[in-house]
PDB file of N, CA and C in Angstrom:
ATOM      1  N   UNK Q   1      -6.075  12.230  -1.013  1.00 81.00           N
ATOM      2  CA  UNK Q   1      -4.958  11.815  -1.314  1.00 81.00           C
ATOM      3  C   UNK Q   1      -4.188  13.415  -1.150  1.00 81.00           C
ATOM      4  N   UNK Q   2      -4.826  14.145  -2.014  1.00 89.00           N
ATOM      5  CA  UNK Q   2      -3.913  15.932  -1.120  1.00 89.00           C
ATOM      6  C   UNK Q   2      -3.284  16.122  -0.096  1.00 89.00           C
ATOM      7  N   UNK Q   3      -4.138  15.555   0.627  1.00 90.00           N
ATOM      8  CA  UNK Q   3      -4.087  15.958   2.316  1.00 90.00           C
ATOM      9  C   UNK Q   3      -2.530  14.538   2.608  1.00 90.00           C
ATOM     10  N   UNK Q   4      -2.756  13.611   2.060  1.00 87.00           N
ATOM     11  CA  UNK Q   4      -1.780  12.551   2.681  1.00 87.00           C
ATOM     12  C   UNK Q   4      -0.397  12.839   2.220  1.00 87.00           C
ATOM     13  N   UNK Q   5      -0.471  13.362   0.809  1.00 90.00           N
ATOM     14  CA  UNK Q   5       1.054  13.782   0.099  1.00 90.00           C
ATOM     15  C   UNK Q   5       1.698  15.348   0.416  1.00 90.00           C
ATOM     16  N   UNK Q   6       0.468  15.800   0.754  1.00 92.00           N
ATOM     17  CA  UNK Q   6       1.651  17.005   1.357  1.00 92.00           C
ATOM     18  C   UNK Q   6       1.699  16.903   2.888  1.00 92.00           C
ATOM     19  N   UNK Q   7       1.008  16.146   4.178  1.00 90.00           N
ATOM     20  CA  UNK Q   7       1.912  15.704   5.294  1.00 90.00           C
ATOM     21  C   UNK Q   7       2.781  15.198   4.852  1.00 90.00           C
ATOM     22  N   UNK Q   8       2.973  13.839   4.522  1.00 90.00           N
ATOM     23  CA  UNK Q   8       4.667  13.630   3.898  1.00 90.00           C
ATOM     24  C   UNK Q   8       5.210  14.220   3.378  1.00 90.00           C
ATOM     25  N   UNK Q   9       4.991  15.165   2.126  1.00 93.00           N
ATOM     26  CA  UNK Q   9       5.960  15.744   2.246  1.00 93.00           C
ATOM     27  C   UNK Q   9       6.226  16.239   3.126  1.00 93.00           C
ATOM     28  N   UNK Q  10       6.142  16.899   4.026  1.00 94.00           N
ATOM     29  CA  UNK Q  10       6.630  17.687   5.256  1.00 94.00           C
ATOM     30  C   UNK Q  10       7.742  17.118   6.074  1.00 94.00           C
ATOM     31  N   UNK Q  11       7.604  15.504   6.076  1.00 92.00           N
ATOM     32  CA  UNK Q  11       8.314  15.003   7.544  1.00 92.00           C
ATOM     33  C   UNK Q  11       9.376  14.654   5.753  1.00 92.00           C
ATOM     34  N   UNK Q  12       9.535  13.868   4.775  1.00 93.00           N
ATOM     35  CA  UNK Q  12      10.582  13.857   4.004  1.00 93.00           C
ATOM     36  C   UNK Q  12      10.046  14.613   2.711  1.00 93.00           C
ATOM     37  N   UNK Q  13      11.407  14.313   1.664  1.00 95.00           N
ATOM     38  CA  UNK Q  13      11.653  14.802   0.770  1.00 95.00           C
ATOM     39  C   UNK Q  13      10.857  14.130  -1.024  1.00 95.00           C
ATOM     40  N   UNK Q  14       9.950  14.153  -1.129  1.00 93.00           N
ATOM     41  CA  UNK Q  14       9.043  13.201  -2.449  1.00 93.00           C
ATOM     42  C   UNK Q  14       9.958  14.162  -3.617  1.00 93.00           C
ATOM     43  N   UNK Q  15      10.633  12.630  -3.745  1.00 93.00           N
ATOM     44  CA  UNK Q  15      10.527  12.446  -5.924  1.00 93.00           C
ATOM     45  C   UNK Q  15       9.768  12.006  -6.670  1.00 93.00           C
ATOM     46  N   UNK Q  16       9.955  12.533  -8.150  1.00 91.00           N
ATOM     47  CA  UNK Q  16       9.049  11.675  -8.545  1.00 91.00           C
ATOM     48  C   UNK Q  16       8.953   9.939  -8.693  1.00 91.00           C
ATOM     49  N   UNK Q  17       8.395   9.475  -8.518  1.00 87.00           N
ATOM     50  CA  UNK Q  17       8.360   7.980  -8.957  1.00 87.00           C
ATOM     51  C   UNK Q  17       8.267   6.926  -7.393  1.00 87.00           C
ATOM     52  N   UNK Q  18       7.989   8.015  -6.259  1.00 89.00           N
ATOM     53  CA  UNK Q  18       8.424   7.294  -5.018  1.00 89.00           C
ATOM     54  C   UNK Q  18       7.031   7.706  -4.593  1.00 89.00           C
ATOM     55  N   UNK Q  19       6.395   6.230  -3.969  1.00 84.00           N
ATOM     56  CA  UNK Q  19       5.225   5.093  -3.326  1.00 84.00           C
ATOM     57  C   UNK Q  19       5.167   5.705  -2.190  1.00 84.00           C
ATOM     58  N   UNK Q  20       3.909   5.695  -2.201  1.00 86.00           N
ATOM     59  CA  UNK Q  20       3.785   6.332  -0.321  1.00 86.00           C
ATOM     60  C   UNK Q  20       2.706   5.163  -0.339  1.00 86.00           C
ATOM     61  N   UNK Q  21       2.873   4.289   0.461  1.00 81.00           N
ATOM     62  CA  UNK Q  21       2.210   3.372   0.761  1.00 81.00           C
ATOM     63  C   UNK Q  21       1.508   3.042   2.343  1.00 81.00           C
ATOM     64  N   UNK Q  22       0.089   2.778   2.571  1.00 80.00           N
ATOM     65  CA  UNK Q  22      -0.640   3.488   3.223  1.00 80.00           C
ATOM     66  C   UNK Q  22      -0.773   2.182   3.949  1.00 80.00           C
ATOM     67  N   UNK Q  23      -1.386   1.150   3.359  1.00 75.00           N
ATOM     68  CA  UNK Q  23      -1.726  -0.105   4.577  1.00 75.00           C
ATOM     69  C   UNK Q  23      -3.556  -0.213   4.929  1.00 75.00           C
ATOM     70  N   UNK Q  24      -3.373  -0.804   5.927  1.00 73.00           N
ATOM     71  CA  UNK Q  24      -4.685  -0.791   6.343  1.00 73.00           C
ATOM     72  C   UNK Q  24      -4.034  -0.838   8.276  1.00 73.00           C
ATOM     73  N   UNK Q  25      -5.374  -0.299   8.951  1.00 71.00           N
ATOM     74  CA  UNK Q  25      -5.280  -0.217  10.614  1.00 71.00           C
ATOM     75  C   UNK Q  25      -5.305  -1.798  10.970  1.00 71.00           C
ATOM     76  N   UNK Q  26      -4.877  -2.083  11.739  1.00 74.00           N
ATOM     77  CA  UNK Q  26      -4.706  -3.079  11.894  1.00 74.00           C
ATOM     78  C   UNK Q  26      -6.212  -4.667  12.352  1.00 74.00           C
ATOM     79  N   UNK Q  27      -6.006  -5.404  12.014  1.00 72.00           N
ATOM     80  CA  UNK Q  27      -7.419  -6.582  12.495  1.00 72.00           C
ATOM     81  C   UNK Q  27      -8.535  -6.579  10.839  1.00 72.00           C
ATOM     82  N   UNK Q  28      -8.087  -5.838   9.953  1.00 74.00           N
ATOM     83  CA  UNK Q  28      -8.499  -5.656   8.847  1.00 74.00           C
ATOM     84  C   UNK Q  28      -8.363  -7.318   8.436  1.00 74.00           C
ATOM     85  N   UNK Q  29      -9.448  -7.923   8.239  1.00 75.00           N
ATOM     86  CA  UNK Q  29      -9.144  -9.137   7.636  1.00 75.00           C
ATOM     87  C   UNK Q  29      -9.321 -10.046   8.557  1.00 75.00           C
ATOM     88  N   UNK Q  30      -9.163 -10.406  10.041  1.00 77.00           N
ATOM     89  CA  UNK Q  30      -9.210 -11.178  10.887  1.00 77.00           C
ATOM     90  C   UNK Q  30     -10.532 -11.565  11.235  1.00 77.00           C
ATOM     91  N   UNK Q  31     -11.714 -10.904  11.015  1.00 77.00           N
ATOM     92  CA  UNK Q  31     -13.010 -11.274  11.208  1.00 77.00           C
ATOM     93  C   UNK Q  31     -13.899 -12.479   9.681  1.00 77.00           C
ATOM     94  N   UNK Q  32     -12.547 -12.267   9.303  1.00 78.00           N
ATOM     95  CA  UNK Q  32     -13.684 -13.087   7.993  1.00 78.00           C
ATOM     96  C   UNK Q  32     -12.505 -14.068   7.934  1.00 78.00           C
ATOM     97  N   UNK Q  33     -11.340 -14.190   8.435  1.00 79.00           N
ATOM     98  CA  UNK Q  33     -10.290 -15.337   8.440  1.00 79.00           C
ATOM     99  C   UNK Q  33      -9.259 -15.189   7.615  1.00 79.00           C
ATOM    100  N   UNK Q  34      -9.330 -13.589   7.163  1.00 79.00           N
ATOM    101  CA  UNK Q  34      -8.595 -13.719   5.846  1.00 79.00           C
ATOM    102  C   UNK Q  34      -6.737 -13.000   5.932  1.00 79.00           C
ATOM    103  N   UNK Q  35      -5.905 -14.151   5.894  1.00 83.00           N
ATOM    104  CA  UNK Q  35      -4.480 -12.944   6.005  1.00 83.00           C
ATOM    105  C   UNK Q  35      -3.314 -13.263   5.338  1.00 83.00           C
ATOM    106  N   UNK Q  36      -2.826 -12.997   5.019  1.00 84.00           N
ATOM    107  CA  UNK Q  36      -2.155 -12.999   3.625  1.00 84.00           C
ATOM    108  C   UNK Q  36      -0.686 -14.341   4.615  1.00 84.00           C
ATOM    109  N   UNK Q  37      -0.545 -15.025   3.947  1.00 87.00           N
ATOM    110  CA  UNK Q  37       0.341 -16.229   4.018  1.00 87.00           C
ATOM    111  C   UNK Q  37       1.951 -16.325   3.300  1.00 87.00           C
ATOM    112  N   UNK Q  38       2.654 -17.101   3.422  1.00 93.00           N
ATOM    113  CA  UNK Q  38       3.647 -17.101   2.401  1.00 93.00           C
ATOM    114  C   UNK Q  38       3.064 -18.170   1.282  1.00 93.00           C
ATOM    115  N   UNK Q  39       3.639 -16.973   0.264  1.00 94.00           N
ATOM    116  CA  UNK Q  39       3.413 -17.853  -1.010  1.00 94.00           C
ATOM    117  C   UNK Q  39       2.124 -16.415  -2.055  1.00 94.00           C
ATOM    118  N   UNK Q  40       1.868 -16.199  -0.897  1.00 91.00           N
ATOM    119  CA  UNK Q  40      -0.013 -15.150  -1.330  1.00 91.00           C
ATOM    120  C   UNK Q  40       0.888 -13.984  -1.809  1.00 91.00           C
ATOM    121  N   UNK Q  41       0.613 -13.790  -3.171  1.00 93.00           N
ATOM    122  CA  UNK Q  41       1.098 -12.632  -4.124  1.00 93.00           C
ATOM    123  C   UNK Q  41       0.022 -11.573  -3.868  1.00 93.00           C
ATOM    124  N   UNK Q  42       0.747 -10.474  -3.712  1.00 90.00           N
ATOM    125  CA  UNK Q  42      -0.214  -8.950  -3.599  1.00 90.00           C
ATOM    126  C   UNK Q  42       0.468  -7.825  -4.754  1.00 90.00           C
ATOM    127  N   UNK Q  43      -1.038  -7.696  -5.280  1.00 91.00           N
ATOM    128  CA  UNK Q  43      -0.759  -6.973  -6.511  1.00 91.00           C
ATOM    129  C   UNK Q  43      -1.463  -5.464  -6.366  1.00 91.00           C
ATOM    130  N   UNK Q  44      -0.673  -4.724  -6.623  1.00 89.00           N
ATOM    131  CA  UNK Q  44      -1.235  -3.333  -7.049  1.00 89.00           C
ATOM    132  C   UNK Q  44      -0.941  -3.119  -8.584  1.00 89.00           C
ATOM    133  N   UNK Q  45      -2.266  -1.641  -9.162  1.00 91.00           N
ATOM    134  CA  UNK Q  45      -2.009  -1.281 -10.604  1.00 91.00           C
ATOM    135  C   UNK Q  45      -2.619   0.121 -10.707  1.00 91.00           C
ATOM    136  N   UNK Q  46      -2.186   0.785 -11.022  1.00 88.00           N
ATOM    137  CA  UNK Q  46      -2.247   2.083 -11.150  1.00 88.00           C
ATOM    138  C   UNK Q  46      -2.170   2.438 -12.638  1.00 88.00           C
ATOM    139  N   UNK Q  47      -3.956   2.897 -12.326  1.00 91.00           N
ATOM    140  CA  UNK Q  47      -3.929   2.792 -14.184  1.00 91.00           C
ATOM    141  C   UNK Q  47      -2.717   3.690 -14.815  1.00 91.00           C
ATOM    142  N   UNK Q  48      -2.324   3.710 -16.363  1.00 92.00           N
ATOM    143  CA  UNK Q  48      -1.561   4.075 -16.568  1.00 92.00           C
ATOM    144  C   UNK Q  48      -0.481   4.654 -16.584  1.00 92.00           C
ATOM    145  N   UNK Q  49       0.020   3.625 -16.222  1.00 90.00           N
ATOM    146  CA  UNK Q  49       1.320   3.474 -15.033  1.00 90.00           C
ATOM    147  C   UNK Q  49       2.024   2.062 -15.380  1.00 90.00           C
ATOM    148  N   UNK Q  50       0.804   1.163 -14.620  1.00 94.00           N
ATOM    149  CA  UNK Q  50       1.294  -0.203 -14.462  1.00 94.00           C
ATOM    150  C   UNK Q  50       0.949  -0.882 -13.798  1.00 94.00           C
ATOM    151  N   UNK Q  51       1.640  -2.257 -13.156  1.00 95.00           N
ATOM    152  CA  UNK Q  51       1.187  -2.444 -11.720  1.00 95.00           C
ATOM    153  C   UNK Q  51       2.417  -3.069 -11.221  1.00 95.00           C
ATOM    154  N   UNK Q  52       2.432  -3.520 -10.038  1.00 93.00           N
ATOM    155  CA  UNK Q  52       3.777  -3.891  -9.115  1.00 93.00           C
ATOM    156  C   UNK Q  52       2.959  -5.798  -8.614  1.00 93.00           C
ATOM    157  N   UNK Q  53       3.635  -6.530  -8.718  1.00 94.00           N
ATOM    158  CA  UNK Q  53       3.361  -8.174  -7.770  1.00 94.00           C
ATOM    159  C   UNK Q  53       4.604  -8.068  -6.758  1.00 94.00           C
ATOM    160  N   UNK Q  54       4.168  -8.508  -5.707  1.00 93.00           N
ATOM    161  CA  UNK Q  54       5.205  -9.173  -4.600  1.00 93.00           C
ATOM    162  C   UNK Q  54       4.500 -10.223  -4.024  1.00 93.00           C
ATOM    163  N   UNK Q  55       5.338 -11.542  -3.705  1.00 94.00           N
ATOM    164  CA  UNK Q  55       4.985 -12.104  -3.115  1.00 94.00           C
ATOM    165  C   UNK Q  55       5.582 -12.553  -1.822  1.00 94.00           C
ATOM    166  N   UNK Q  56       4.680 -13.194  -0.859  1.00 91.00           N
ATOM    167  CA  UNK Q  56       4.966 -12.792   0.709  1.00 91.00           C
ATOM    168  C   UNK Q  56       5.981 -14.142   1.090  1.00 91.00           C
ATOM    169  N   UNK Q  57       6.786 -13.454   1.492  1.00 86.00           N
ATOM    170  CA  UNK Q  57       8.645 -14.623   1.787  1.00 86.00           C
ATOM    171  C   UNK Q  57       7.619 -15.364   2.732  1.00 86.00           C
TER     172      UNK Q  57
END
């Protein structure tokens, strides 16, 4: 995590509350047939801060 924040902060100014979204490499879930579909809810949680949920369109 420190390396990710360090690298990101060289490209842009990071402010308190900024979120760095890294995602996953291409093809993850493909072999298992797991894909995001319209209506799928993606939820993230950071302990001590809270959670965020978004529904795929």
